[in-house]
Coordinates of C-alpha atoms and ligand atoms in Angstrom, one line a residue:
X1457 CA 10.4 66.9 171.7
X1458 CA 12.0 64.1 173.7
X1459 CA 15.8 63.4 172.8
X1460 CA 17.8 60.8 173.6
X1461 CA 21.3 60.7 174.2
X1462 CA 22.7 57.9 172.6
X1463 CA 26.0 56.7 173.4
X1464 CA 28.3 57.0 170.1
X1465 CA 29.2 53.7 170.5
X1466 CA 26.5 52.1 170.3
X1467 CA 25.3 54.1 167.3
X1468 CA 25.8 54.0 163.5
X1469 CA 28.8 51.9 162.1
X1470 CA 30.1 51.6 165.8
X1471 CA 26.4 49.9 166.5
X1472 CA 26.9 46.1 166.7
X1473 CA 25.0 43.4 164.5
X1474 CA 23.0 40.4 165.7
X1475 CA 23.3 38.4 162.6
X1476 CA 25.7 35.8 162.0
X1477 CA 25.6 35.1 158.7
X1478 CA 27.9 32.9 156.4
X1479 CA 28.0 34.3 152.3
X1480 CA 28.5 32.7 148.7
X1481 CA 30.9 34.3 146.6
X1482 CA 30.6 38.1 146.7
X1483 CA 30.2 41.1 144.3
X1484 CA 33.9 42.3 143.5
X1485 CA 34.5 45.6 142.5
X1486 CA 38.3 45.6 140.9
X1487 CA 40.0 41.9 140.4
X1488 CA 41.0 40.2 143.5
X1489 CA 44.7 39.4 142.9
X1490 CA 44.9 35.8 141.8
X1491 CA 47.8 34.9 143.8
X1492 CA 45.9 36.2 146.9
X1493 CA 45.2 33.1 149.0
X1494 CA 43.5 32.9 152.3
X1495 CA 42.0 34.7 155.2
X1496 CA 41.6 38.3 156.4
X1497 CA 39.9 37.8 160.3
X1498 CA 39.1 41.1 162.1
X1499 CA 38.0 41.4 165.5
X1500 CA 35.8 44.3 168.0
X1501 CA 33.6 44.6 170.4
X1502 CA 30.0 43.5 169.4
X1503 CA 28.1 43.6 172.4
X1504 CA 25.6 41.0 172.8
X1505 CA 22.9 42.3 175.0
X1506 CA 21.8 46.0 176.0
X1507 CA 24.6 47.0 177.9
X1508 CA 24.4 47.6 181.6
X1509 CA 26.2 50.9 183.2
X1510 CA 28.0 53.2 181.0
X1511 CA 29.3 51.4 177.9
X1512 CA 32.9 51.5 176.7
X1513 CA 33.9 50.9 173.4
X1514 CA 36.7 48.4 175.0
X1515 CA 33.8 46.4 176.5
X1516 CA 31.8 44.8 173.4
X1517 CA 31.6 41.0 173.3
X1518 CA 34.5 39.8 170.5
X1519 CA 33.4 39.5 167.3
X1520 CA 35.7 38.1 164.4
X1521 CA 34.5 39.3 160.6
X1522 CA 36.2 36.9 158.2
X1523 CA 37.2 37.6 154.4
X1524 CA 38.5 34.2 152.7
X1525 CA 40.0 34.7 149.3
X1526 CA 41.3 32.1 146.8
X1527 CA 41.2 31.8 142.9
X1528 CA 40.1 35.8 142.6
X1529 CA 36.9 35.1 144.6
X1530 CA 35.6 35.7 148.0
X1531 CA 33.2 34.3 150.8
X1532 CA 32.2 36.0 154.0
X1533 CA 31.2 35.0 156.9
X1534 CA 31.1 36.3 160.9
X1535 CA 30.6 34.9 164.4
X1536 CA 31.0 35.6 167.8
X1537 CA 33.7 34.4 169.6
X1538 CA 31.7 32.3 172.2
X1539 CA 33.3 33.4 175.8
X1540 CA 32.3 31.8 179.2
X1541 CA 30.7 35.3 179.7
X1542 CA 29.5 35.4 176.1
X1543 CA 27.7 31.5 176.8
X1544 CA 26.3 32.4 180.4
X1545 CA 24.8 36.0 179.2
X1546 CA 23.7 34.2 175.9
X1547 CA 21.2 31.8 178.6
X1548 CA 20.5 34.4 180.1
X1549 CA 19.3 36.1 177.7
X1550 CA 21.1 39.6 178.8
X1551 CA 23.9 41.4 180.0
X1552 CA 25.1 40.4 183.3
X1553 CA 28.9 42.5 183.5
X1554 CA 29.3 46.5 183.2
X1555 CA 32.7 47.3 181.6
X1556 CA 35.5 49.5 182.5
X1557 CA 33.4 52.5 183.2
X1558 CA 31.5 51.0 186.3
X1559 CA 33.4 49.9 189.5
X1560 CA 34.4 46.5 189.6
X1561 CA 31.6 44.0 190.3
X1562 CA 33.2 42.1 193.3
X1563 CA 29.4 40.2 194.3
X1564 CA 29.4 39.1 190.9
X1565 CA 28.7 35.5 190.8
X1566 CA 30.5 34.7 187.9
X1567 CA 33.5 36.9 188.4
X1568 CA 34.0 40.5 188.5
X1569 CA 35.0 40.5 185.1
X1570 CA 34.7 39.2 181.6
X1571 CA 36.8 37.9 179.2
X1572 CA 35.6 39.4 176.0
X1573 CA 38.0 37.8 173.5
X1574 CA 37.4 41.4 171.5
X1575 CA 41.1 42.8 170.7
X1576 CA 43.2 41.1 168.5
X1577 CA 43.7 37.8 166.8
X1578 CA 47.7 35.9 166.4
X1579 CA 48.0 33.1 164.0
X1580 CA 51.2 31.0 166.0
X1581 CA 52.3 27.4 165.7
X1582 CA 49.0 26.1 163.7
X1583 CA 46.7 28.0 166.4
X1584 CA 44.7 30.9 165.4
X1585 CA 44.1 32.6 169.0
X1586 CA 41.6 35.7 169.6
X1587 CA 43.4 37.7 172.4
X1588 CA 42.1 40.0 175.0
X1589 CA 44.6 42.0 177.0
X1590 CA 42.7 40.4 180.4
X1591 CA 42.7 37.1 180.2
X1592 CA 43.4 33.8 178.1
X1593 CA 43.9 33.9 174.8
X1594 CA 40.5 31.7 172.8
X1595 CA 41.5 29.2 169.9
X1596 CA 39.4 29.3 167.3
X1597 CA 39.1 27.2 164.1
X1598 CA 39.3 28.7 160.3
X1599 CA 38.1 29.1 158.4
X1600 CA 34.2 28.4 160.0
X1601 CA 35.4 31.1 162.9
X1602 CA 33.9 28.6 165.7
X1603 CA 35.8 29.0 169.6
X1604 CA 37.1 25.6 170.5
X1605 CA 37.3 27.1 173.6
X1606 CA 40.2 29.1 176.0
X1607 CA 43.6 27.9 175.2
X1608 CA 46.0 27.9 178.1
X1609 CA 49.3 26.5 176.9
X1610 CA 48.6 22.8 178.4
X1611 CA 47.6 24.8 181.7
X1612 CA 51.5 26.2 181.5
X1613 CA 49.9 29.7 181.0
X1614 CA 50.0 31.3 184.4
X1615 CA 49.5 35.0 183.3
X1616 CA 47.0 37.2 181.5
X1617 CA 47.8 37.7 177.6
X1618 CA 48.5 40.6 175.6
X1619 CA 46.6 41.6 172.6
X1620 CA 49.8 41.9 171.1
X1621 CA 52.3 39.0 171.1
X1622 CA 55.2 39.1 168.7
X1623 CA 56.2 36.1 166.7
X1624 CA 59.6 36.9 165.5
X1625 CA 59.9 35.6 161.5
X1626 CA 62.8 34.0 161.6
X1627 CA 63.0 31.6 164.9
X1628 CA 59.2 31.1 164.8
X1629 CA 59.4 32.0 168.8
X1630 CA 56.0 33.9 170.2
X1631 CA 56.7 36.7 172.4
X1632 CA 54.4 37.8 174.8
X1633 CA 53.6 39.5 178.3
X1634 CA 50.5 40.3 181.1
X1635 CA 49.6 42.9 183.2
X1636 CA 48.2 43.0 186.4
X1637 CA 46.5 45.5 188.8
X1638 CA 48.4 42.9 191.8
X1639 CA 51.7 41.6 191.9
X1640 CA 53.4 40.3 189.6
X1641 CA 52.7 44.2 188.1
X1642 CA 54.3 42.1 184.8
X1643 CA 54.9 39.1 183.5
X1644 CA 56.6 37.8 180.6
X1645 CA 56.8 34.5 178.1
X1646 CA 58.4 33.4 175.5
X1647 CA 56.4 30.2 173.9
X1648 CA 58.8 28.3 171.2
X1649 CA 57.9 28.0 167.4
X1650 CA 56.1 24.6 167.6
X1651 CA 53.7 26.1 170.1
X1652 CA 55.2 25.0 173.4
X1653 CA 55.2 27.6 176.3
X1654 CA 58.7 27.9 177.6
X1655 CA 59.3 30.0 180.5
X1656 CA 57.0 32.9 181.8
X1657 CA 59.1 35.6 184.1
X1658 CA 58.2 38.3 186.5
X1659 CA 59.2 41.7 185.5
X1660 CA 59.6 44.4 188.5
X1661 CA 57.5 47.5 187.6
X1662 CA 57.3 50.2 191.2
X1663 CA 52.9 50.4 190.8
X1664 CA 51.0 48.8 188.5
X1665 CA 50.1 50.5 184.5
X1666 CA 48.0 49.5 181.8
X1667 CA 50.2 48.5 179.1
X1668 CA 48.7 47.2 175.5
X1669 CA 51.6 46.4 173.6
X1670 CA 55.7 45.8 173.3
X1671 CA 58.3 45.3 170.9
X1672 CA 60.5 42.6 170.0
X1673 CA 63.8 43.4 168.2
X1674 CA 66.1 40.3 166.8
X1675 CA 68.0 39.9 170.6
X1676 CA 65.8 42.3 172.9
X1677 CA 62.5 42.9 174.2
X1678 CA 60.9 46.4 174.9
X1679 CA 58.6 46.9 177.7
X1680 CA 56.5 50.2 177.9
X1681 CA 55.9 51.6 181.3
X1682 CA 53.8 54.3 180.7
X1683 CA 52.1 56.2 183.3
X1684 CA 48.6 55.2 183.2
X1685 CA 48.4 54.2 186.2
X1686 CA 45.8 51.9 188.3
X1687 CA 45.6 52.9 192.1
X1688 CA 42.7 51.4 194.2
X1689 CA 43.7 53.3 197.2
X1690 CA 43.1 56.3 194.9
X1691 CA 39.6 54.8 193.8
X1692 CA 38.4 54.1 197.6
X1693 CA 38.8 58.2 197.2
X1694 CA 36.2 58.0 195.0
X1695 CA 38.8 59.4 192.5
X1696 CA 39.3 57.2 189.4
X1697 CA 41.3 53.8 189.3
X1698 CA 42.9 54.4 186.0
X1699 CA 44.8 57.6 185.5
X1700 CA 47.4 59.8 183.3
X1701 CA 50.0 60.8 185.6
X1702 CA 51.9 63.5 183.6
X1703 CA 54.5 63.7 186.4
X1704 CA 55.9 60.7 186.1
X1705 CA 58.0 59.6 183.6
X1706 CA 57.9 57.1 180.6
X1707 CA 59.8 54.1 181.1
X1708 CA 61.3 51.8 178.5
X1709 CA 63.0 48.3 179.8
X1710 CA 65.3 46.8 177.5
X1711 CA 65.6 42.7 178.2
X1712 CA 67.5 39.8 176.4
X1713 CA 64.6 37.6 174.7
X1714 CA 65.4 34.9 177.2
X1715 CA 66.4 37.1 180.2
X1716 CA 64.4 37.7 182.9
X1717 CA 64.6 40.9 185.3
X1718 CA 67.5 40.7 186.4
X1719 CA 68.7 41.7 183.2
X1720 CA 66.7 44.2 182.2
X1721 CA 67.8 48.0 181.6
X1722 CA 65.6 50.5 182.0
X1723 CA 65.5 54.2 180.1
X1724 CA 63.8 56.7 180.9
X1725 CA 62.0 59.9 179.1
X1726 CA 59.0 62.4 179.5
X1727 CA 55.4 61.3 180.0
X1728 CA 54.0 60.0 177.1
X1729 CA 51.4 57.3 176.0
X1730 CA 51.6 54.7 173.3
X1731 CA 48.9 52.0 172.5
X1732 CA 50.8 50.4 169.5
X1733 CA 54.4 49.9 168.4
X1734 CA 55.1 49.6 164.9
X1735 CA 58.3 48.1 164.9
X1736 CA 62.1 47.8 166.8
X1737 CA 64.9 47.0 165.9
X1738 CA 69.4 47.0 167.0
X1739 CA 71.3 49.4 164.7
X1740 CA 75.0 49.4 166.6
X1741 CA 74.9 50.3 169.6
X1742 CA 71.1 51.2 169.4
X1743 CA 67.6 49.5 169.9
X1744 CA 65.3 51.3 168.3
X1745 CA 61.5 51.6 168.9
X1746 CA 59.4 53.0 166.4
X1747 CA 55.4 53.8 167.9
X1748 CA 52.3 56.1 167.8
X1749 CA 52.9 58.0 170.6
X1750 CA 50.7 60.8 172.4
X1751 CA 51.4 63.6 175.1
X1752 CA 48.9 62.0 177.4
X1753 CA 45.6 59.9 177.0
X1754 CA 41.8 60.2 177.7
X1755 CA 40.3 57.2 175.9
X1756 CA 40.7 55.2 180.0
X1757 CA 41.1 58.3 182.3
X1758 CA 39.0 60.9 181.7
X1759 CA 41.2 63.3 184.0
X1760 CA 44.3 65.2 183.3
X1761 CA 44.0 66.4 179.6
X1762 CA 43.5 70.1 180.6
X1763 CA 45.7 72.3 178.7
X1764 CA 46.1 69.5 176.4
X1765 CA 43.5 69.1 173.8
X1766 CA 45.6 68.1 171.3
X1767 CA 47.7 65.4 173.7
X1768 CA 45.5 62.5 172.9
X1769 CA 46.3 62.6 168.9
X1770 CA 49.3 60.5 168.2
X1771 CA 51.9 60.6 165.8
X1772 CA 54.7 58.0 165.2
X1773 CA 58.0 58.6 167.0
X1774 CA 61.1 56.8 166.8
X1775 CA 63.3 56.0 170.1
X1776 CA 67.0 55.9 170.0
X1777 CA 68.3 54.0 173.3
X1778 CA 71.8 53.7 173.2
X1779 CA 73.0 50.7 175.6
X1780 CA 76.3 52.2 175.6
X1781 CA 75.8 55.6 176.6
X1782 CA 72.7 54.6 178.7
X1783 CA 71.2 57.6 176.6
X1784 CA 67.6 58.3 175.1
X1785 CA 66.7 60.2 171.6
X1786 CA 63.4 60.8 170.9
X1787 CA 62.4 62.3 167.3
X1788 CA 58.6 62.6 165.9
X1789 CA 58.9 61.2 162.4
X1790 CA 55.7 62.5 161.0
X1791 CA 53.1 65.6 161.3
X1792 CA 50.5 63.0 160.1
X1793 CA 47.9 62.2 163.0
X1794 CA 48.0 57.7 162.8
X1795 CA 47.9 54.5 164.5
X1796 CA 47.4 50.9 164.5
X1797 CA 50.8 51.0 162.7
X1798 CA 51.7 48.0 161.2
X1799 CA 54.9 46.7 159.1
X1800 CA 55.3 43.8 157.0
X1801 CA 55.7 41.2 159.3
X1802 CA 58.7 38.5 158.0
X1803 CA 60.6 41.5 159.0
X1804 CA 59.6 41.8 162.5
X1805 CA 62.2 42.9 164.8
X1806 CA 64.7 43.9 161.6
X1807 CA 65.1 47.4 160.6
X1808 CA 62.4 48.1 157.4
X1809 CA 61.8 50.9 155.1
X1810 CA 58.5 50.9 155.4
X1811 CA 55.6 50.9 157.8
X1812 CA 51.8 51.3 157.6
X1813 CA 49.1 53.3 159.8
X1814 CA 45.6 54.8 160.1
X1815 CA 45.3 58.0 158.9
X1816 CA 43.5 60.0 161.9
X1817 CA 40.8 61.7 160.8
X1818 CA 39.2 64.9 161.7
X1819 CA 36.4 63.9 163.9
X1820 CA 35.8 63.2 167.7
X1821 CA 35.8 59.8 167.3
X1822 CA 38.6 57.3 166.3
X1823 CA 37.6 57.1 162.8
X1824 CA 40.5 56.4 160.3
X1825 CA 40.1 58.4 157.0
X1826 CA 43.0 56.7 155.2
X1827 CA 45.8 54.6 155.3
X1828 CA 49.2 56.2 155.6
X1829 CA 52.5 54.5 153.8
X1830 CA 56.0 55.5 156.2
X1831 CA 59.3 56.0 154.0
X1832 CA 61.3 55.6 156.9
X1833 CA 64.9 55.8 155.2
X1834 CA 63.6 58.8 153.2
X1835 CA 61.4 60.5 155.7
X1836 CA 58.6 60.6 153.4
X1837 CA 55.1 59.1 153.4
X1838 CA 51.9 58.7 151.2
X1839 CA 48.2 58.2 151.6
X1840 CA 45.7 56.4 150.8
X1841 CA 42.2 58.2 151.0
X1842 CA 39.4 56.0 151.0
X1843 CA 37.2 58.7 150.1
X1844 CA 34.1 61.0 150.9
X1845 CA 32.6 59.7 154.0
X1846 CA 34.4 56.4 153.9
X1847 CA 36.3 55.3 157.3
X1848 CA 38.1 52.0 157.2
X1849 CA 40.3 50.0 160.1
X1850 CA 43.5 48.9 161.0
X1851 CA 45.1 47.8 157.3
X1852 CA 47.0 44.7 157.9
X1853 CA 50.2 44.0 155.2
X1854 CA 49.8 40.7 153.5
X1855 CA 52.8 40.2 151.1
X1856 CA 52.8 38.6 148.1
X1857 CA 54.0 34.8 147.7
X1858 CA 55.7 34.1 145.1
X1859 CA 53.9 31.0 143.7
X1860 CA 56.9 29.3 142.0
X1861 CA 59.3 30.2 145.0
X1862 CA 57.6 30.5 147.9
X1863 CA 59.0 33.8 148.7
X1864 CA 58.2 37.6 148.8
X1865 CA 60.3 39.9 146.9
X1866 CA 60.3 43.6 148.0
X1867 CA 59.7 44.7 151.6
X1868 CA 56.3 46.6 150.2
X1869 CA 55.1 44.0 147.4
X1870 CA 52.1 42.7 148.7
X1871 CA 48.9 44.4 149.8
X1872 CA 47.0 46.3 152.3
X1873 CA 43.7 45.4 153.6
X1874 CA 41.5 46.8 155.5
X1875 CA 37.5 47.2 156.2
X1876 CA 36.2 50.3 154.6
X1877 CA 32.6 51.7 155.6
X1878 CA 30.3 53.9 154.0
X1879 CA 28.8 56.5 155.6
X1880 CA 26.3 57.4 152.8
X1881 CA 25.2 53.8 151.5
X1882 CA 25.7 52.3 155.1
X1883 CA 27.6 49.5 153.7
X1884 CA 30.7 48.1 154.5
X1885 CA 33.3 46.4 151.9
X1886 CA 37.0 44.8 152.4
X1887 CA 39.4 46.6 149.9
X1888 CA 42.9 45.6 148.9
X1889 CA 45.1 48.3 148.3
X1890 CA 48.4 48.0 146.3
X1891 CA 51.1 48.5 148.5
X1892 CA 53.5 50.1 146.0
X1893 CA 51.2 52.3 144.6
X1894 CA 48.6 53.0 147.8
X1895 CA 47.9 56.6 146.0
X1896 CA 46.1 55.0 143.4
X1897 CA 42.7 52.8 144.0
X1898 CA 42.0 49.9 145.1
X1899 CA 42.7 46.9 142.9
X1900 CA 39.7 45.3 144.8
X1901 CA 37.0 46.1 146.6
X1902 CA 34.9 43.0 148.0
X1903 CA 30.8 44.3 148.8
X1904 CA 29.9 42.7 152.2
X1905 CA 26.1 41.9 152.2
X1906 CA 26.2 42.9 156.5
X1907 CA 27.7 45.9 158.0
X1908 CA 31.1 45.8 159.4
X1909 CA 31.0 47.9 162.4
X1910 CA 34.3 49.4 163.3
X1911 CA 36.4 47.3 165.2
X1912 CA 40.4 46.6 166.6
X1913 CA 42.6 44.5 165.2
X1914 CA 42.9 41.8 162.1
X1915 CA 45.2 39.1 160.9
X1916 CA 46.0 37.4 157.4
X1917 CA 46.6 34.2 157.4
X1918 CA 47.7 32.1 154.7
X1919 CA 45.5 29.2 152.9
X1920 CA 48.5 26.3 155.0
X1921 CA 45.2 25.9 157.9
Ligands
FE2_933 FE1 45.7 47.1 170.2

């Protein structure tokens, strides 16, 4: 017998789909709120081609799976978010870049790297931007889900762009930062509330890190220099480029949102890793940082988790920096495994009582089993299970407008959405879950007529595009 060994993701619900299709209304499965209007976008990797070299999840071609709900129906549709890279391998009619796994491909004639466009999508100042932590952010056009193309800020933007830019509710401001294996190690920009790129800064780091996300509170923002570290003198030892350094510490820089390093603070604490925040906030004398946080991390550097299996499952913790004492507190807030924590965002940067994440589940690969509702004034939480062999994604909060105000009432009235798979029919649905009672089922449960393979981050945006 002849076996293959077939990369896990590049098989079953983390295999990518070829078809771009665009639905009539769709089979419901509950009542779709009626006061529910507009679009939930998700994107992940899709890879177009055959990879070449190993494959990493983080390497798949952007693909952006699109709900649109209005009147109690909805319509689906997908598409590729069409990259330089994505165009040129499309003509030629395969993959032409490795990913992260493979050295860097400096005789590659279109650039040693690819912007995939696969991470995240913002909705900021009438643009709706697909993000990749790499490169330029892509504007694309709701609801169709066509690329208009990169988006550079008028040619202001002069850094790479985080996956995970924080608009801050109140001033309308964008937030956001890149990272660099060359100096500047970091930069950071604020771009203003009608969509106008203000100022970018460089931020003084001692070696370069990979760092996916920040925090914003209503004065402050938190940079995370964790030690994952790049070091290309250490790859020309053949050892890897990207690596957990357990030794060194975690560093937290505290900056005035329109400061630039010369007013930064820094704090320090153990080693840790964190890929998302949840939420910060100032409380007296305090910011506070609440993320998912793990001992150490394996999903870039496949060294230094020995005597660690358990470092790379994260919890959420909550940091206490006190910028009068100059003192750190660090306290894990739950035993539940969970990320791609998420709050309701008009209160971004404010202190909430609740927050939202993954549920980890039990399984080699990062599968989400159900979504977990943070009390965090009462210490508390609750779960949503989605079931039997069901798996969904990152559940983003939508709240609920009030139609004759205009306004949400209650931090937690609104919903949760997510994409749920099924392992057993191999079908994929979007289901809204009730955000004050997340226990019970979902009031919804929209059937997609295409699988939905398991991807990063979404976005809700309202029916005002
Ligand atoms: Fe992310």
């Amino acid at each position: 017998m002849v076996t293959t060994a077939v990369n896990p993701y590049l098989d079953g619900n983390f295999a990518p789909v070829h078809k771009e299709i665009i639905t009539d209304t769709l089979k419901v499965i509950g009542e779709l709120p009626p006061d529910l209007s507009g679009m939930f976008v998700r994107n992940g990797p899709n890879p177009q081609w055959t990879p070449i070299g190993q494959y990493h999840w983080f390497d798949g071609d952007g693909m952006l799976h699109g709900v649109r709900i209005s009147n109690g129906k909805a319509t689906y549709r997908n598409r590729y978010v069409r990259t330089r890279g994505w165009k040129i391998e499309h003509e030629a009619g395969k993959a032409i870049w490795t990913g992260l796994l493979e050295p860097p491909q400096r005789d590659n004639p279109y650039g040693s790297y690819k912007n995939t466009a696969n991470t995240a999508l913002v909705w900021h100042a009438g643009q709706f931007l697909a993000l990749w932590e790499g490169g330029a952010p892509h504007a694309i056009k709701l609801p169709e889900l066509e690329t208009i193309g990169e988006y550079t800020y008028n040619g202001k933007l002069i850094s790479p762009f985080t996956a995970h830019p924080k608009v801050d509710p109140v001033t309308g401001e964008m937030m956001f930062f890149g990272y660099s294996f060359s100096p500047p190690y970091l930069q950071y920009g604020v771009v203003s509330a009608s969509g106008e790129l203000l100022h970018t800064v460089p931020i003084d780091l001692p070696i370069p890190v990979m760092m996916h996300d920040f925090a914003i509170t209503e004065n402050y923002t938190i940079f995370m220099d964790l030690p994952l570290t790049f070091s290309t003198e250490r790859m020309q030892r053949g050892e890897p480029l990207m690596m957990f350094e357990r030794d060194r510490p975690s560093r937290f820089g505290i900056l005035p949102r329109h400061g630039d390093n010369s007013n930064i603070r820094w704090f320090e604490s153990p080693a840790c890793y964190i890929f998302h925040t949840l939420n910060a906030y100032e409380e007296k004398d305090e910011v506070v940082l609440i993320a998912c946080r793990m001992n150490s991390t394996t999903v870039l550097a496949s060294e230094d988790s020995q005597g660690d299996p358990q470092g790379n499952i994260p919890h959420l913790h909550r940091w206490h920096f006190n910028l009068s004492s100059g003192t750190v507190r660090e306290e894990m807030l739950d035993d539940i495994p969970s990320e791609f924590p998420r709050v309701n965002e008009n209160l971004l940067g404010r202190k909430t009582q609740y927050g939202y994440a993954g549920r980890v589940a039990k399984s080699s690969m990062p599968l989400f089993d159900g979504i977990a509702k943070y009390d965090l004034h009462n210490g508390t939480s609750q779960t949503h299970e989605f079931g039997q062999g069901r798996y969904g994604g990152e559940a983003v909060f939508v709240p609920r407008v009030s139609s004759s105000q205009g306004e949400t009432k209650g931090e937690d009235n609104g919903w949760l959405i997510t994409f749920v798979y099924d392992h057993a029919s191999e079908s994929s649905e979007l289901v809204v879950v009730d955000a004050q009672d997340v226990t019970s089922q979902p009031v919804a449960r929209v059937l997609i007529p295409q699988r939905v393979p398991y991807g990063f981050h979404g976005a809700w945006v309202f029916e005002e595009y």
